[in-house]
PDB file of C-alpha atoms and ligand atoms in Angstrom:
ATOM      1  CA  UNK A   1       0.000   0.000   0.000  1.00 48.00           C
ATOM      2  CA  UNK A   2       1.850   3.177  -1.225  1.00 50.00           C
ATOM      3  CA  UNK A   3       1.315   6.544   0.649  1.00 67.00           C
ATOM      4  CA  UNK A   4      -1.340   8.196  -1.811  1.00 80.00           C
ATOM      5  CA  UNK A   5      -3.857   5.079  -0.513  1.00 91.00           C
ATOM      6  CA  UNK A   6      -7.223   5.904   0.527  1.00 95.00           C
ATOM      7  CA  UNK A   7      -7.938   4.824   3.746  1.00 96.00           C
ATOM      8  CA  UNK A   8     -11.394   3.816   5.265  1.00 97.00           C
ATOM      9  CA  UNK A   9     -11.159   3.315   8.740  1.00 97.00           C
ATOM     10  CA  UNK A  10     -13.986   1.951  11.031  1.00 97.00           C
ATOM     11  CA  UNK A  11     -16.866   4.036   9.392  1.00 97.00           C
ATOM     12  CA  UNK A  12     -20.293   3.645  10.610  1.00 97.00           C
ATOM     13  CA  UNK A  13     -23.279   5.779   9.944  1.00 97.00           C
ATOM     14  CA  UNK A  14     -26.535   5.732  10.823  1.00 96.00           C
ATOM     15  CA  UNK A  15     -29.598   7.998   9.534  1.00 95.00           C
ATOM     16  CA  UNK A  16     -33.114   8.621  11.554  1.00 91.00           C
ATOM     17  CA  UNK A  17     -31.563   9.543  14.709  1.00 89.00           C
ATOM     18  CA  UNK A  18     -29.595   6.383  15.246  1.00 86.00           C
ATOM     19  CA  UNK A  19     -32.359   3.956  14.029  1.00 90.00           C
ATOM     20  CA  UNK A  20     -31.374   3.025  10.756  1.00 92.00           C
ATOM     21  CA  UNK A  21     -27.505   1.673  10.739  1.00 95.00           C
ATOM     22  CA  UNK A  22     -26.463   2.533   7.195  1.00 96.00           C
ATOM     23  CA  UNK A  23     -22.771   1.555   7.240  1.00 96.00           C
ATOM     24  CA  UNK A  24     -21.371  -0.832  10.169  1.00 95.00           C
ATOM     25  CA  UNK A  25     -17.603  -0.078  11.107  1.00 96.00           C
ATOM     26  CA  UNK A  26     -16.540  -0.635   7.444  1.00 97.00           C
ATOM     27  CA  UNK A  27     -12.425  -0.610   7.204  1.00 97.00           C
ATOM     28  CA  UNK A  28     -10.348  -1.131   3.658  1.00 96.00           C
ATOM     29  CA  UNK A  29      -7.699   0.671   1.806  1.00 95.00           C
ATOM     30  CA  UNK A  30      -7.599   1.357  -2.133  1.00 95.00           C
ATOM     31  CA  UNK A  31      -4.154   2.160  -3.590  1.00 91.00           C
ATOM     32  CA  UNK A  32      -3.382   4.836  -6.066  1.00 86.00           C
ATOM     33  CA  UNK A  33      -3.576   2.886  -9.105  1.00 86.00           C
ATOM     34  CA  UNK A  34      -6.558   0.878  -8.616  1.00 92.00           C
ATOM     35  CA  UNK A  35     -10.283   1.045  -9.331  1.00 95.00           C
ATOM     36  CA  UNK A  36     -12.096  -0.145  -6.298  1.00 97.00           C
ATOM     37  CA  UNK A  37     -15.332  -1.775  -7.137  1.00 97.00           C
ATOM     38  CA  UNK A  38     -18.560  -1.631  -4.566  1.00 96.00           C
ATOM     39  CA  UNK A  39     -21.007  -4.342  -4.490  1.00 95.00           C
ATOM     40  CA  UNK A  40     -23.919  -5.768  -2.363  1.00 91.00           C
ATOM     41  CA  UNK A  41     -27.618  -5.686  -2.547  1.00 89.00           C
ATOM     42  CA  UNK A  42     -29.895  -2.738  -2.461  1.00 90.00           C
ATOM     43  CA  UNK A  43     -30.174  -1.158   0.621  1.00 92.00           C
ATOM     44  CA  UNK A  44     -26.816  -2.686   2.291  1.00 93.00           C
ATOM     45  CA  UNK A  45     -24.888   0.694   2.199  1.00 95.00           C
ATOM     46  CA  UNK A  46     -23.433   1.382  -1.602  1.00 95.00           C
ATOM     47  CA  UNK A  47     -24.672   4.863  -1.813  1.00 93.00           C
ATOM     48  CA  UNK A  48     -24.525   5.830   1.942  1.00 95.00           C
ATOM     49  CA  UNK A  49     -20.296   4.483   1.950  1.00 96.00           C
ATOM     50  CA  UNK A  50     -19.913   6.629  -1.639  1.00 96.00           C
ATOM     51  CA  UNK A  51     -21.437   9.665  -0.114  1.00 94.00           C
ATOM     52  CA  UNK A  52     -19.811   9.900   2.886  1.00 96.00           C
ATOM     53  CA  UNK A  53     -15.995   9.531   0.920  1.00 96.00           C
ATOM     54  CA  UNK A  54     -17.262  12.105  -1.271  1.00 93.00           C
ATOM     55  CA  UNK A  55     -17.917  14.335   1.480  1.00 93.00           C
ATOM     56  CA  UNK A  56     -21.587  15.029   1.314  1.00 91.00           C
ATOM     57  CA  UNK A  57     -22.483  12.838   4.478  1.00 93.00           C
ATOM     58  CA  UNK A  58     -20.911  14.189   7.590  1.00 91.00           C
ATOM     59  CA  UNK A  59     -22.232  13.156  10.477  1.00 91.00           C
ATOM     60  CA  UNK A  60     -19.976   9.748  10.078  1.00 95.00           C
ATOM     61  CA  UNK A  61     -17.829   7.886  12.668  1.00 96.00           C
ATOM     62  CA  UNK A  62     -14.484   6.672  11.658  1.00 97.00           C
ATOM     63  CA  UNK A  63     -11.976   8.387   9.652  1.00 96.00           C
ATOM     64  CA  UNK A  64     -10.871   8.706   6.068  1.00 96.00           C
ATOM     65  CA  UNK A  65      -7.407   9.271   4.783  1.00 95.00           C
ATOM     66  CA  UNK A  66      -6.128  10.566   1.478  1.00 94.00           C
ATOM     67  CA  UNK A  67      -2.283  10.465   0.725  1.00 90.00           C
ATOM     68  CA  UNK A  68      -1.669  10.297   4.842  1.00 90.00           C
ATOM     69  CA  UNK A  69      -3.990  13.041   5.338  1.00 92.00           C
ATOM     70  CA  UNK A  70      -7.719  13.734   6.333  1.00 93.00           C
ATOM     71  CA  UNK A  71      -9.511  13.458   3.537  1.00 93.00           C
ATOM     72  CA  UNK A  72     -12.070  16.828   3.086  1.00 87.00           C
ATOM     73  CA  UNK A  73     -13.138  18.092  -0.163  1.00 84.00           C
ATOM     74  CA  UNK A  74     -11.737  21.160   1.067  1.00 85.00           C
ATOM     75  CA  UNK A  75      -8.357  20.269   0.618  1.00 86.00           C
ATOM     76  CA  UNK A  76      -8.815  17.460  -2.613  1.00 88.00           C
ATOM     77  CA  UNK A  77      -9.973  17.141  -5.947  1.00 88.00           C
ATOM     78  CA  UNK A  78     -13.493  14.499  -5.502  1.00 91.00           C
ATOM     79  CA  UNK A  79     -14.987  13.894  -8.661  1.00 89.00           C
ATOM     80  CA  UNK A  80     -18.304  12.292  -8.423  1.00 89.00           C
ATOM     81  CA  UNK A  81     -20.407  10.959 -11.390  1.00 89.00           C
ATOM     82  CA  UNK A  82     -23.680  10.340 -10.011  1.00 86.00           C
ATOM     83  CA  UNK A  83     -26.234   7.325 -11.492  1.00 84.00           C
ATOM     84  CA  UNK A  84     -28.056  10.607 -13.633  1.00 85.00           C
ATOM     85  CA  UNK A  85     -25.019  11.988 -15.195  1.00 87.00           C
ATOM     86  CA  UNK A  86     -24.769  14.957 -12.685  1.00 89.00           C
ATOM     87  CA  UNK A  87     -25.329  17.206 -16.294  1.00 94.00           C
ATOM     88  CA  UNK A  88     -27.430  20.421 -16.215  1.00 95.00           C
ATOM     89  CA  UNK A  89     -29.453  20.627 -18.384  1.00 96.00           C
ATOM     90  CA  UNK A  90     -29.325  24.757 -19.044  1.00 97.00           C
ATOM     91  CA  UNK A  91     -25.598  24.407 -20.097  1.00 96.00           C
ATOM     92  CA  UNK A  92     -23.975  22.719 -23.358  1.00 97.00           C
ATOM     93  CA  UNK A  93     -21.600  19.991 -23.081  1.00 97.00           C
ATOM     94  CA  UNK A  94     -18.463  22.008 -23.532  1.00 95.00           C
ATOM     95  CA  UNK A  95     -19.953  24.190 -20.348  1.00 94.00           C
ATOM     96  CA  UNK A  96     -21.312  21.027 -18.449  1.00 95.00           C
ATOM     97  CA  UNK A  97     -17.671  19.707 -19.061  1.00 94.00           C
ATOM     98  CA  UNK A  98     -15.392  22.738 -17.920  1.00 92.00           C
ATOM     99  CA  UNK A  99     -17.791  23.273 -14.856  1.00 87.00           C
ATOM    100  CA  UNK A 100     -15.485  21.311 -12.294  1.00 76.00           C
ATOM    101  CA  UNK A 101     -12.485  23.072 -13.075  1.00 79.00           C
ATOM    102  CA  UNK A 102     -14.279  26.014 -13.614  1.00 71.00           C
ATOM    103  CA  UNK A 103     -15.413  25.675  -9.602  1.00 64.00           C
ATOM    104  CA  UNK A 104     -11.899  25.042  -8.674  1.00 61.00           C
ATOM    105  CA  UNK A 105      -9.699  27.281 -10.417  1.00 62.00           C
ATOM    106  CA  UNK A 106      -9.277  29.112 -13.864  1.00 64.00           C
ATOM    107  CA  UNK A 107      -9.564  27.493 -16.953  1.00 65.00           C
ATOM    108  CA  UNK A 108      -6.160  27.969 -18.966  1.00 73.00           C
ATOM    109  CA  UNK A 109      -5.574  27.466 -22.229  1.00 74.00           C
ATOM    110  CA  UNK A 110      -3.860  24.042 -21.922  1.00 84.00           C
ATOM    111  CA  UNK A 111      -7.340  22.980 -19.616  1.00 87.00           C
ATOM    112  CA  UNK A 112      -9.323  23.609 -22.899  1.00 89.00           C
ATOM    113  CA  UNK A 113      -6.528  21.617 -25.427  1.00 90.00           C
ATOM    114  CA  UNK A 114      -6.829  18.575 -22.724  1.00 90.00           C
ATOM    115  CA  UNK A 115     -10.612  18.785 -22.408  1.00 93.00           C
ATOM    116  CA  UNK A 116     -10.783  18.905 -26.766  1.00 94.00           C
ATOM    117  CA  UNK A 117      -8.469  15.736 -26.576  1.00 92.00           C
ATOM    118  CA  UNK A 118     -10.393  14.127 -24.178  1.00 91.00           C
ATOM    119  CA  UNK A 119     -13.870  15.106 -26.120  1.00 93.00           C
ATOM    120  CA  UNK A 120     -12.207  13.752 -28.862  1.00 92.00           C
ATOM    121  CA  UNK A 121     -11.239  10.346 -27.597  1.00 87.00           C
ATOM    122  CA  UNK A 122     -14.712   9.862 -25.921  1.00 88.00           C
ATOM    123  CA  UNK A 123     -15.880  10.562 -29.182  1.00 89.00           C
ATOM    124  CA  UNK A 124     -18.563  13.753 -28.340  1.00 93.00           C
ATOM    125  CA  UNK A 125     -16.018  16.463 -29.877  1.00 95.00           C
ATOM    126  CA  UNK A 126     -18.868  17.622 -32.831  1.00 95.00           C
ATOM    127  CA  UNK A 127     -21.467  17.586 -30.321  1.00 94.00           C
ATOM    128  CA  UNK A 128     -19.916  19.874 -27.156  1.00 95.00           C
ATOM    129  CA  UNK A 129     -22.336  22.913 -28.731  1.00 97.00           C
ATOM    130  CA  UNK A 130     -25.449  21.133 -27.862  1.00 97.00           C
ATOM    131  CA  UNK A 131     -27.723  20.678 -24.811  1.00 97.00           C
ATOM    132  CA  UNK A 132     -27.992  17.409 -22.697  1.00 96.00           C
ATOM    133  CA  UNK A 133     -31.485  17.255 -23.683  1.00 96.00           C
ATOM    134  CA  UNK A 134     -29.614  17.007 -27.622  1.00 96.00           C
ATOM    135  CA  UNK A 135     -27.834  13.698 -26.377  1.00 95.00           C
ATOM    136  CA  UNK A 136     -28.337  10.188 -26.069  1.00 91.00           C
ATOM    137  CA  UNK A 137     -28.149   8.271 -22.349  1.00 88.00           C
ATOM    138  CA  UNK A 138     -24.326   6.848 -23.609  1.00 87.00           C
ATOM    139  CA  UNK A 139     -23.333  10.321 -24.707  1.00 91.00           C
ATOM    140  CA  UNK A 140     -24.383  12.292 -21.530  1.00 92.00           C
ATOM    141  CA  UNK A 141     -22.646   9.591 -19.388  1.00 88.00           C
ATOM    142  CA  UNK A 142     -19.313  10.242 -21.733  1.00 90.00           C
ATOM    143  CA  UNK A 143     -19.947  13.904 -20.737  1.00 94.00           C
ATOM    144  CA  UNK A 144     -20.044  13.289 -17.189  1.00 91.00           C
ATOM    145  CA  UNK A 145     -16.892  11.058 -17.443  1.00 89.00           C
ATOM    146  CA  UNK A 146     -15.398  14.067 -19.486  1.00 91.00           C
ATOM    147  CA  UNK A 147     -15.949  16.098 -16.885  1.00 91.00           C
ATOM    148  CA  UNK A 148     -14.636  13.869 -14.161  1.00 89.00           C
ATOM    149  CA  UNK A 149     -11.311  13.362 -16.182  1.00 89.00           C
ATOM    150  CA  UNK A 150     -10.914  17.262 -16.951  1.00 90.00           C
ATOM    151  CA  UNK A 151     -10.939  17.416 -13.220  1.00 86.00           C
ATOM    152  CA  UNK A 152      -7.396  15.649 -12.684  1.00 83.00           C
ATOM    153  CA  UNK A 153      -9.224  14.634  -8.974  1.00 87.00           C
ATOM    154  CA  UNK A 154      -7.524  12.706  -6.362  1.00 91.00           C
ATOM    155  CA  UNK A 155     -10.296  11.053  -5.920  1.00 93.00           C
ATOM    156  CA  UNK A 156     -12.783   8.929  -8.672  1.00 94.00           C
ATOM    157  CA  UNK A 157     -16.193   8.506  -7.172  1.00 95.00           C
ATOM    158  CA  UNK A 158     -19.224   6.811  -9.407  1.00 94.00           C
ATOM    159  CA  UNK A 159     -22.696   6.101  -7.901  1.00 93.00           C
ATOM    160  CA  UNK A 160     -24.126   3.347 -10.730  1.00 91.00           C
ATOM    161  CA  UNK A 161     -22.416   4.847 -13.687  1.00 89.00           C
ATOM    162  CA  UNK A 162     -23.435   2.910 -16.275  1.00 88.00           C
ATOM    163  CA  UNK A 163     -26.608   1.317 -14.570  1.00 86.00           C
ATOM    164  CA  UNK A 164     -29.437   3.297 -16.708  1.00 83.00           C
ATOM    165  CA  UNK A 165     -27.758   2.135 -20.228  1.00 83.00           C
ATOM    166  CA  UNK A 166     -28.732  -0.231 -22.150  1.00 87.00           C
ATOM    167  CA  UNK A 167     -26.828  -3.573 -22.483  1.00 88.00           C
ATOM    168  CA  UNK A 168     -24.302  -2.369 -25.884  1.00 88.00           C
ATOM    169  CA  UNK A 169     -24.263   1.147 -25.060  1.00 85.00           C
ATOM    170  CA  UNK A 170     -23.540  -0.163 -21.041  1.00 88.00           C
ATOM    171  CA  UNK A 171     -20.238  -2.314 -22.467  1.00 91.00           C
ATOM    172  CA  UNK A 172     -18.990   0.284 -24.929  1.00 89.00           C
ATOM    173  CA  UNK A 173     -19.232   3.631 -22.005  1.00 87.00           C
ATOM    174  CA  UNK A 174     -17.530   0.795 -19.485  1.00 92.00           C
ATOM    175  CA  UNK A 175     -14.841   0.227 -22.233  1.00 92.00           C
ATOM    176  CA  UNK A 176     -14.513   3.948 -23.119  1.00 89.00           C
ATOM    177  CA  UNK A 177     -14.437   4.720 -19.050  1.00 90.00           C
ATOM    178  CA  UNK A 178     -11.659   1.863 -18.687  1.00 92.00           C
ATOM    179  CA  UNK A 179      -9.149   3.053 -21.683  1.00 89.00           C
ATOM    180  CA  UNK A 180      -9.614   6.683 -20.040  1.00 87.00           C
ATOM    181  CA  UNK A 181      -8.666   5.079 -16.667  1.00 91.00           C
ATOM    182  CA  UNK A 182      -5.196   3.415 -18.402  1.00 91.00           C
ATOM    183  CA  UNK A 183      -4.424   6.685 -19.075  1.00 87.00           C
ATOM    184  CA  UNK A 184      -5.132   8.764 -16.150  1.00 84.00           C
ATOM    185  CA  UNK A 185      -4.770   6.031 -13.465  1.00 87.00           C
ATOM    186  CA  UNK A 186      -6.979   8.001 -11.175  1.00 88.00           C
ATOM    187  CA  UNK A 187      -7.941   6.152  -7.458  1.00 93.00           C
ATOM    188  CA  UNK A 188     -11.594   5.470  -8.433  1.00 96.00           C
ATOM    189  CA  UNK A 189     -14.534   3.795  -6.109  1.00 97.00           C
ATOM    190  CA  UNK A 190     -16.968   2.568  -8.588  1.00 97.00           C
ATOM    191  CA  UNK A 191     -20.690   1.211  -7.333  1.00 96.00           C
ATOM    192  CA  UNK A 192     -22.349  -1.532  -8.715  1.00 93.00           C
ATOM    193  CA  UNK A 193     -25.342  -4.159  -8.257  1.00 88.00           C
ATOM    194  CA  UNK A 194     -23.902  -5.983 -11.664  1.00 89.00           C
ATOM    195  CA  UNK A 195     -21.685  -8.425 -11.081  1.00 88.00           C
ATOM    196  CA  UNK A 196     -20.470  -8.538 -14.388  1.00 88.00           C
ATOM    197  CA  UNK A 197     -19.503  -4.935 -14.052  1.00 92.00           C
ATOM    198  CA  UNK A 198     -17.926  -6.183 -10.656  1.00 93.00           C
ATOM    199  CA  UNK A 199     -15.806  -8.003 -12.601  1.00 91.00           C
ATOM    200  CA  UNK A 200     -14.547  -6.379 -15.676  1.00 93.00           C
ATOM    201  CA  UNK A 201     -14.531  -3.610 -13.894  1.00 95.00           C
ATOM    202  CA  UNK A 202     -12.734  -3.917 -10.361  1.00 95.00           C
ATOM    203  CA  UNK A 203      -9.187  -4.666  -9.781  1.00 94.00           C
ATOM    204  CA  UNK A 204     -10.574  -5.230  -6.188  1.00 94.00           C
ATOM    205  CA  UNK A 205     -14.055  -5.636  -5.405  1.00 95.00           C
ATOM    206  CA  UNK A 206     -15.743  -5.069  -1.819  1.00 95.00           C
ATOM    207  CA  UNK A 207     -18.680  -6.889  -0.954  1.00 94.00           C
ATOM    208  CA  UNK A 208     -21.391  -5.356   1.281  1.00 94.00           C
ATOM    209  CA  UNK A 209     -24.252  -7.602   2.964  1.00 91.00           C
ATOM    210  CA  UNK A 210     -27.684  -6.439   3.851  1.00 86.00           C
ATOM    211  CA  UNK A 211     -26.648  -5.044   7.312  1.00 88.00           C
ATOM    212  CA  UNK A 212     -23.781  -2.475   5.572  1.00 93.00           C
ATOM    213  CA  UNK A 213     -20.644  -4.437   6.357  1.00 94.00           C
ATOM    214  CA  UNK A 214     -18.391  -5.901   4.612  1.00 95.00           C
ATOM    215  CA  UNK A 215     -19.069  -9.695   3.199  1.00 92.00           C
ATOM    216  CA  UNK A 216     -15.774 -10.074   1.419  1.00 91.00           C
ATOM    217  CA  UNK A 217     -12.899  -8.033   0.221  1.00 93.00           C
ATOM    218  CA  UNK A 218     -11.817 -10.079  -3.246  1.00 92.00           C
ATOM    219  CA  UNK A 219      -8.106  -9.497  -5.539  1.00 92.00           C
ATOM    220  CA  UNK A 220     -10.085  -9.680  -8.728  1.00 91.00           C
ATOM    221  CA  UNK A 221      -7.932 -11.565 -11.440  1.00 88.00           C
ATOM    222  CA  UNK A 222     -10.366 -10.610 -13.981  1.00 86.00           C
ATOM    223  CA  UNK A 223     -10.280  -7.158 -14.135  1.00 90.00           C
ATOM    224  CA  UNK A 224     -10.262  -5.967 -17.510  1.00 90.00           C
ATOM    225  CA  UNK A 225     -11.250  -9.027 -19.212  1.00 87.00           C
ATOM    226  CA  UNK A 226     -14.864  -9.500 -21.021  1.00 84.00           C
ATOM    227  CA  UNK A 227     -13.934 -13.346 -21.984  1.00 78.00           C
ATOM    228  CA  UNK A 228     -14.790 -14.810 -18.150  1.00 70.00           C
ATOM    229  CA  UNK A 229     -13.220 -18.422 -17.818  1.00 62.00           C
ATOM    230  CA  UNK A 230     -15.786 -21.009 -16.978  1.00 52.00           C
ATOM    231  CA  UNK A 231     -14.276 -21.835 -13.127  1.00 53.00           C
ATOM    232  CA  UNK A 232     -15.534 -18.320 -12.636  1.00 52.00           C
ATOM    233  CA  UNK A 233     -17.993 -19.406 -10.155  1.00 47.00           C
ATOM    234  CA  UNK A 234     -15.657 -21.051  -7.816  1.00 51.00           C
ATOM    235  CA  UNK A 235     -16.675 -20.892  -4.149  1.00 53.00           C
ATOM    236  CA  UNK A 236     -16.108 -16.759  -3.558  1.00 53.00           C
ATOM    237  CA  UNK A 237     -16.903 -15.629  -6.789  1.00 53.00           C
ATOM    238  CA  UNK A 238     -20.113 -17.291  -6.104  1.00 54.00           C
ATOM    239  CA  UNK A 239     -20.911 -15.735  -3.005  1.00 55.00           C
ATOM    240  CA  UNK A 240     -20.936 -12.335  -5.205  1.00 54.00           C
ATOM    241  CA  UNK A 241     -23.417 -13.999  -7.941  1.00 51.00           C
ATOM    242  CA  UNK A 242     -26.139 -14.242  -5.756  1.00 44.00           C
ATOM    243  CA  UNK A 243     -27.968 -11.188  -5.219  1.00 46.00           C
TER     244      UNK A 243
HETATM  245  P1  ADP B   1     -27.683   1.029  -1.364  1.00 92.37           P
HETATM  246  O1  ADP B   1     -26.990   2.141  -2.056  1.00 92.37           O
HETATM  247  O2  ADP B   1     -26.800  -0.185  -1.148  1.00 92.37           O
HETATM  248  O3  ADP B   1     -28.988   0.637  -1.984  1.00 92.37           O
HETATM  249  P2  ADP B   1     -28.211   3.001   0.692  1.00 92.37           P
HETATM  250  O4  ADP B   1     -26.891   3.533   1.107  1.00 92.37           O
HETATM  251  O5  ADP B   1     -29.029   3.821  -0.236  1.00 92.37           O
HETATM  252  O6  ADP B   1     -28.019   1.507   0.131  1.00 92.37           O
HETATM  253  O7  ADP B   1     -29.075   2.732   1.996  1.00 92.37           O
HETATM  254  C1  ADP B   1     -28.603   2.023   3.130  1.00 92.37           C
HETATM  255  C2  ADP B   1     -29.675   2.032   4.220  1.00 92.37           C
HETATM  256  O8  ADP B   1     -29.871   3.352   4.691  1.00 92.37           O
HETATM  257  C3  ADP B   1     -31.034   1.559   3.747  1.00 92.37           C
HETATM  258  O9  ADP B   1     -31.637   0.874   4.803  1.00 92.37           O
HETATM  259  C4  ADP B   1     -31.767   2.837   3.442  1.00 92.37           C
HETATM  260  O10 ADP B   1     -33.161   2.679   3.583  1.00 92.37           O
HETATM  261  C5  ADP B   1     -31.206   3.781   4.491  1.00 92.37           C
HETATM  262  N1  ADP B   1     -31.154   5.190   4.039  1.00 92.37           N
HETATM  263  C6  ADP B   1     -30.474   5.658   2.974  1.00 92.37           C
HETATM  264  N2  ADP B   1     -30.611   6.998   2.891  1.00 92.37           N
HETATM  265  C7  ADP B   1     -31.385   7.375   3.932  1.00 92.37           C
HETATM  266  C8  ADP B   1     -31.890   8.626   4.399  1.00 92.37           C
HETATM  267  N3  ADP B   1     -31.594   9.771   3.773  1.00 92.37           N
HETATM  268  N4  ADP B   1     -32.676   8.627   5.510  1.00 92.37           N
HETATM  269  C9  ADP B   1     -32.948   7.475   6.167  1.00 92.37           C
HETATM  270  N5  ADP B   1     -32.509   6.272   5.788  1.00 92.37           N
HETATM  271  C10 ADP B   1     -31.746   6.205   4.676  1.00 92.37           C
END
């Protein structure tokens, strides 16, 4: 585990005044050049453990490191790419895409050569005059991912990505998003209830159960590769194929 790790350290929360226990003392570290994939049934914690690394839930016990330090979205870059695309609607996708950095600093002239090139290799370069509305569901998620990369973040957070596509348009944005990856490397946490995505997807995969803890924390040998060998479903593997 190198020092730019993330860090989640015994973190529990709990919604409705203490009644409803969300997360349950959930502990594991990512490393820099891994995407980290969340798993588990609905309702066992996906979005409530995503939120809270992003920042957006406070009231959290534990503690969460970035690089050795606290991790606030004060002080880092946390891009977030919600299940809807995050777009707004009132702005084109050139605007939609420069709004991160546009929140977090000036935009430079080199910010709007790397945001053409990355338009360009997500293939929505002729379309970043037009409106959201203007776009298919696999071209507004490329816009959100756009807008994620432009970001350079520390920090890679996606609620569902790819969950509202439909099955061709879902493998060619979780290609796209994975060749983008290569290049950027960025520490990602990626949610899922597909465990096909699980798998092509995560170079280590967490598994949540019901009550928001952790089931099983898996080295995933098959990241990256669509043609799944048929001893897939050996004994953990299956646990994972069940819900
Ligand atoms: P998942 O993303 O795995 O479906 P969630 O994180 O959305 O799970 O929810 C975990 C638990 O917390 C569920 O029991 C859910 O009903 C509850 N929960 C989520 N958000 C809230 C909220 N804002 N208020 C009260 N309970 C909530």
């Amino acid at each position: 585990m190198t020092n730019n790790s993330l860090v989640i350290q015994n973190v529990s929360l709990s919604y409705d005044n203490g009644k409803v226990l969300a997360i349950d003392n959930i502990s594991f570290n990512v490393s820099a050049d891994t995407v980290c994939v969340i798993i588990g049934p609905s309702g066992s914690g996906k979005s409530t453990l995503l939120r809270t690394i992003a920042g957006i839930e406070k009231n959290f016990d534990g503690n969460l490191f970035l690089g050795g330090e606290k991790l606030s979205p004060k002080t880092k870059k946390i891009g977030f790419v919600p299940q809807n695309y995050g777009l707004y609607p009132w702005l084109t996708v050139e605007e939609n895409i420069l709004l991160g950095v546009r929140i977090k600093g000036k935009i430079m002239g080199d910010i709007i050569l790397k945001m053409n090139n990355i338009m360009e290799s997500l293939g929505i370069f002729d379309f970043r005059h037009r409106f959201p509305k203007e776009l298919s569901g696999g071209q507004q998620q490329r816009v959100s991912l756009a807008r994620a990369f432009l970001l350079n973040a520390d920090l890679l957070l996606m609620d569902e990505p790819f969950s509202a596509l439909d099955a061709i348009t879902r493998e060619e944005t979780q290609n796209i998003f994975l060749s983008l990856w290569e290049k950027h490397k960025l520490i990602t946490i990626l949610v899922t209830h597909d465990v096909e995505e699980a798998l092509y997807l995560g170079k280590s995969i967490i598994v949540l159960s019901k009550k928001g803890r952790i089931w099983e924390i898996l080295n995933n040998p098959f990241f990256g590769n669509r043609d799944l060998p048929i001893f897939l479903f050996d004994e953990k593997l299956e646990k994972i194929s069940i819900f």
